[in-house]
Short mmCIF file of C-alpha atoms in Angstrom, two decimals:
data_model
loop_
_atom_site.label_atom_id
_atom_site.label_comp_id
_atom_site.label_asym_id
_atom_site.label_seq_id
_atom_site.Cartn_x
_atom_site.Cartn_y
_atom_site.Cartn_z
CA MET A 1 -57.12 -37.50 -155.33
CA GLU A 2 -58.10 -36.09 -158.22
CA GLU A 3 -56.45 -39.49 -160.76
CA LEU A 4 -58.67 -41.34 -157.98
CA THR A 5 -60.99 -43.53 -159.95
CA GLU A 6 -61.85 -46.57 -157.50
CA VAL A 7 -62.13 -46.80 -153.83
CA ILE A 8 -62.39 -50.30 -151.67
CA THR A 9 -65.72 -50.02 -150.11
CA ALA A 10 -66.20 -53.29 -147.60
CA ALA A 11 -64.40 -56.31 -146.95
CA GLU A 12 -65.26 -59.17 -145.50
CA PHE A 13 -63.26 -62.47 -144.23
CA HIS A 14 -64.41 -65.99 -144.85
CA PRO A 15 -66.16 -67.27 -142.19
CA HIS A 16 -63.98 -71.11 -142.12
CA HIS A 17 -60.92 -70.13 -143.85
CA CYS A 18 -58.97 -67.17 -142.30
CA ASN A 19 -56.63 -66.88 -145.11
CA THR A 20 -59.03 -65.67 -147.51
CA PHE A 21 -61.32 -63.00 -147.95
CA VAL A 22 -63.08 -60.74 -150.51
CA TYR A 23 -63.37 -56.96 -150.72
CA SER A 24 -66.05 -54.66 -153.04
CA SER A 25 -65.18 -51.73 -154.53
CA SER A 26 -66.88 -48.15 -155.79
CA LYS A 27 -66.88 -49.96 -159.78
CA GLY A 28 -69.15 -52.55 -158.72
CA THR A 29 -66.38 -55.00 -158.76
CA ILE A 30 -65.43 -57.48 -155.79
CA ARG A 31 -62.25 -59.26 -155.89
CA LEU A 32 -61.35 -62.72 -153.61
CA CYS A 33 -57.60 -62.66 -152.03
CA ASP A 34 -56.20 -65.50 -150.68
CA MET A 35 -53.03 -64.95 -148.21
CA ARG A 36 -51.41 -68.07 -148.71
CA ALA A 37 -50.59 -66.83 -151.97
CA SER A 38 -48.96 -63.74 -150.57
CA ALA A 39 -49.07 -61.49 -147.14
CA LEU A 40 -49.37 -58.29 -149.86
CA CYS A 41 -52.81 -58.58 -151.39
CA ASP A 42 -51.81 -56.10 -154.38
CA ARG A 43 -53.22 -59.04 -156.43
CA HIS A 44 -56.39 -60.70 -156.69
CA THR A 45 -57.40 -64.74 -156.96
CA LYS A 46 -60.80 -64.07 -157.82
CA PHE A 47 -62.86 -61.11 -159.78
CA PHE A 48 -66.34 -61.07 -159.79
CA GLU A 49 -67.93 -58.53 -162.05
CA GLU A 50 -71.32 -58.20 -164.05
CA PRO A 51 -70.80 -56.83 -167.61
CA GLU A 52 -72.93 -53.70 -167.90
CA ASP A 53 -76.40 -53.87 -170.43
CA PRO A 54 -75.76 -51.01 -172.68
CA SER A 55 -79.08 -50.31 -172.90
CA ASN A 56 -79.15 -49.27 -169.22
CA ARG A 57 -76.22 -46.70 -169.67
CA SER A 58 -76.88 -43.84 -168.02
CA PHE A 59 -75.22 -40.95 -166.25
CA PHE A 60 -76.08 -42.56 -163.23
CA SER A 61 -74.74 -46.06 -163.78
CA GLU A 62 -71.34 -45.61 -162.08
CA ILE A 63 -72.73 -44.05 -158.84
CA ILE A 64 -75.46 -46.67 -158.38
CA SER A 65 -73.11 -49.11 -159.11
CA SER A 66 -70.76 -48.85 -156.75
CA ILE A 67 -71.35 -51.87 -154.02
CA SER A 68 -71.98 -50.53 -150.32
CA ASP A 69 -71.86 -54.23 -148.66
CA VAL A 70 -70.46 -57.23 -149.02
CA LYS A 71 -71.10 -60.72 -146.81
CA PHE A 72 -70.19 -64.18 -147.49
CA SER A 73 -73.14 -66.19 -146.67
CA HIS A 74 -72.46 -68.64 -143.03
CA SER A 75 -71.81 -71.72 -145.48
CA GLY A 76 -68.81 -69.78 -147.48
CA ARG A 77 -70.59 -70.89 -150.67
CA TYR A 78 -71.87 -67.51 -151.46
CA ILE A 79 -71.02 -63.93 -151.37
CA MET A 80 -73.82 -61.33 -151.57
CA THR A 81 -73.62 -57.71 -152.46
CA ARG A 82 -75.82 -54.84 -152.57
CA ASP A 83 -75.66 -52.04 -155.01
CA TYR A 84 -77.75 -48.84 -154.61
CA LEU A 85 -80.77 -50.70 -156.38
CA THR A 86 -80.38 -54.30 -156.19
CA VAL A 87 -78.87 -57.12 -153.61
CA ARG A 88 -77.00 -59.57 -155.88
CA VAL A 89 -75.70 -63.48 -154.81
CA TRP A 90 -72.69 -64.71 -156.25
CA ASP A 91 -71.40 -68.40 -156.16
CA LEU A 92 -67.53 -68.54 -155.08
CA ASN A 93 -66.95 -70.74 -158.39
CA MET A 94 -68.55 -68.33 -161.24
CA GLU A 95 -66.51 -65.26 -161.28
CA ASN A 96 -68.80 -63.57 -164.50
CA ARG A 97 -71.98 -63.37 -163.03
CA PRO A 98 -74.53 -63.70 -160.25
CA ILE A 99 -76.11 -66.77 -159.73
CA GLU A 100 -79.64 -64.25 -158.19
CA THR A 101 -80.41 -60.99 -158.63
CA TYR A 102 -82.62 -59.23 -156.63
CA GLN A 103 -84.51 -55.49 -157.35
CA VAL A 104 -84.65 -54.01 -154.14
CA HIS A 105 -86.56 -50.87 -154.68
CA ASP A 106 -86.81 -50.80 -159.06
CA TYR A 107 -89.37 -48.15 -158.70
CA LEU A 108 -86.34 -44.95 -158.08
CA ARG A 109 -85.03 -46.01 -161.02
CA SER A 110 -87.18 -42.90 -162.48
CA LYS A 111 -86.22 -40.71 -159.40
CA LEU A 112 -82.53 -40.95 -159.62
CA CYS A 113 -81.94 -37.07 -160.99
CA SER A 114 -83.72 -35.89 -157.74
CA LEU A 115 -82.16 -38.46 -155.41
CA TYR A 116 -78.59 -37.28 -156.76
CA GLU A 117 -79.62 -34.14 -155.99
CA ASN A 118 -80.55 -34.36 -152.20
CA ASP A 119 -77.23 -36.56 -152.25
CA CYS A 120 -79.74 -39.91 -151.00
CA ILE A 121 -77.95 -41.69 -154.17
CA PHE A 122 -75.12 -41.73 -152.00
CA ASP A 123 -76.57 -44.20 -149.28
CA LYS A 124 -74.93 -46.69 -148.40
CA PHE A 125 -77.58 -50.33 -147.16
CA GLU A 126 -76.37 -53.20 -145.83
CA CYS A 127 -77.49 -56.34 -146.35
CA VAL A 128 -77.91 -59.45 -144.52
CA TRP A 129 -78.75 -63.43 -144.55
CA ASN A 130 -80.42 -65.59 -142.16
CA GLY A 131 -79.16 -67.91 -140.09
CA SER A 132 -79.19 -70.54 -142.94
CA ASP A 133 -79.08 -68.74 -145.93
CA SER A 134 -82.36 -68.98 -147.05
CA VAL A 135 -83.10 -65.34 -146.82
CA ILE A 136 -81.88 -62.02 -147.45
CA MET A 137 -82.48 -58.74 -145.48
CA THR A 138 -81.78 -55.44 -146.60
CA GLY A 139 -82.78 -51.68 -146.15
CA SER A 140 -84.83 -48.97 -148.25
CA TYR A 141 -86.39 -45.94 -147.55
CA ASN A 142 -89.65 -44.67 -145.89
CA ASN A 143 -88.47 -46.94 -142.92
CA PHE A 144 -89.02 -49.70 -145.26
CA PHE A 145 -87.33 -52.68 -145.46
CA ARG A 146 -87.37 -56.16 -147.77
CA MET A 147 -86.57 -60.05 -147.26
CA PHE A 148 -86.14 -62.31 -150.00
CA ASP A 149 -86.53 -65.87 -149.87
CA ARG A 150 -84.18 -68.01 -152.20
CA ASN A 151 -85.98 -71.15 -152.21
CA THR A 152 -89.65 -69.54 -153.22
CA LYS A 153 -88.70 -66.35 -155.26
CA ARG A 154 -91.41 -64.73 -152.67
CA ASP A 155 -90.47 -61.13 -151.48
CA VAL A 156 -91.77 -58.84 -149.00
CA THR A 157 -92.03 -55.04 -148.27
CA LEU A 158 -92.10 -54.72 -144.49
CA GLU A 159 -92.22 -51.40 -142.40
CA ALA A 160 -90.27 -50.43 -139.24
CA SER A 161 -92.40 -47.86 -137.25
CA ARG A 162 -93.54 -46.71 -134.03
CA GLU A 163 -97.30 -47.04 -135.63
CA ASN A 164 -97.01 -50.98 -135.85
CA SER A 165 -93.92 -51.81 -133.27
CA LYS A 166 -96.34 -52.53 -130.52
CA PRO A 167 -95.67 -55.91 -128.42
CA ARG A 168 -97.10 -58.68 -130.37
CA ALA A 169 -98.29 -56.51 -133.10
CA ILE A 170 -98.05 -58.07 -136.80
CA LEU A 171 -96.14 -56.43 -139.28
CA LYS A 172 -98.40 -56.02 -142.73
CA PRO A 173 -96.23 -56.09 -146.21
CA ARG A 174 -96.28 -52.84 -147.61
CA LYS A 175 -96.83 -52.20 -151.66
CA VAL A 176 -95.57 -49.10 -153.45
CA CYS A 177 -97.26 -47.97 -156.40
CA VAL A 178 -95.82 -46.47 -159.12
CA GLY A 179 -98.25 -44.34 -161.85
CA GLY A 180 -101.94 -45.20 -162.28
CA LYS A 181 -104.60 -46.15 -159.90
CA ARG A 182 -103.50 -46.13 -156.26
CA ARG A 183 -104.88 -48.70 -153.96
CA LYS A 184 -106.00 -48.60 -150.72
CA ASP A 185 -103.44 -50.38 -149.19
CA GLU A 186 -100.67 -49.10 -151.64
CA ILE A 187 -97.95 -45.60 -151.10
CA SER A 188 -97.07 -43.96 -153.82
CA VAL A 189 -93.16 -43.91 -154.82
CA ASP A 190 -94.22 -39.95 -154.69
CA SER A 191 -94.67 -39.76 -150.92
CA LEU A 192 -92.12 -41.95 -149.70
CA ASP A 193 -90.10 -40.29 -146.93
CA PHE A 194 -86.21 -40.11 -148.02
CA SER A 195 -84.83 -39.10 -145.15
CA LYS A 196 -86.21 -42.11 -143.08
CA LYS A 197 -84.36 -45.27 -144.39
CA ILE A 198 -82.75 -48.64 -143.39
CA LEU A 199 -78.94 -48.50 -143.67
CA HIS A 200 -78.42 -51.11 -140.54
CA THR A 201 -79.74 -54.46 -140.27
CA ALA A 202 -78.74 -57.97 -138.76
CA TRP A 203 -80.02 -61.17 -137.75
CA HIS A 204 -79.82 -63.20 -135.26
CA PRO A 205 -77.11 -66.26 -136.41
CA SER A 206 -79.91 -69.09 -135.34
CA GLU A 207 -82.93 -67.59 -134.88
CA ASN A 208 -85.97 -65.40 -136.73
CA ILE A 209 -85.03 -62.41 -134.47
CA ILE A 210 -83.93 -59.32 -136.78
CA ALA A 211 -82.58 -56.05 -135.65
CA VAL A 212 -83.63 -52.99 -137.89
CA ALA A 213 -81.53 -49.54 -137.22
CA ALA A 214 -84.41 -46.93 -138.40
CA THR A 215 -83.01 -43.31 -138.21
CA ASN A 216 -83.00 -42.73 -133.75
CA ASN A 217 -84.88 -46.04 -132.98
CA LEU A 218 -83.46 -50.00 -133.11
CA TYR A 219 -86.60 -52.09 -133.70
CA ILE A 220 -86.19 -55.76 -132.92
CA PHE A 221 -89.15 -58.23 -134.32
CA GLN A 222 -89.03 -61.76 -134.19
CA ASP A 223 -91.35 -64.24 -136.11
CA LYS A 224 -94.89 -65.12 -134.50
CA VAL A 225 -94.74 -66.36 -131.15
CA ASN A 226 -97.88 -68.61 -130.55
#
């Protein structure tokens, strides 16, 4: 175990080609393997990695770059990866960098030390596509979950809680305030509850219905019904 430097963290088969699969690692890399070349996949066909920016290097760089989830898009053209702070979308034809990067909770970058001390930095968040691959969803802390629209580039933070889960209740977007003056509808980054976390989410394959697991509760939300 002392010589162990890299482990596989997630893996998934291609949605249309049963011979192709990807797996991610604790070093933030993704490998694509083709079983037509060999049944023993100790050599990869493609290797996806984004070079690290030396100016962002810190003690926690290696931990937060570990990929916790990898998902093929329904079309099979893209793969999505989730690390501690970001979600990235990769084109299968471009290995040197992701085509899209979304910051999930960048306001936690200054809190990495305390997140390391309470072991939260090792949390494994999942990510999902909607049915048309146009929207991405992933979880965060304080029972927040995030959605990113790939076409409009808009994003929203929503909260799964008992208070706002009454039938036909409309979810209000939440905002996290970092320092300075806090507006009435904002929550301070210092008052986030790190014991409440959304690690698992799912999206209906064809409709706008989502399932969100928050601690010991499962919430199911759907798009506004007339």
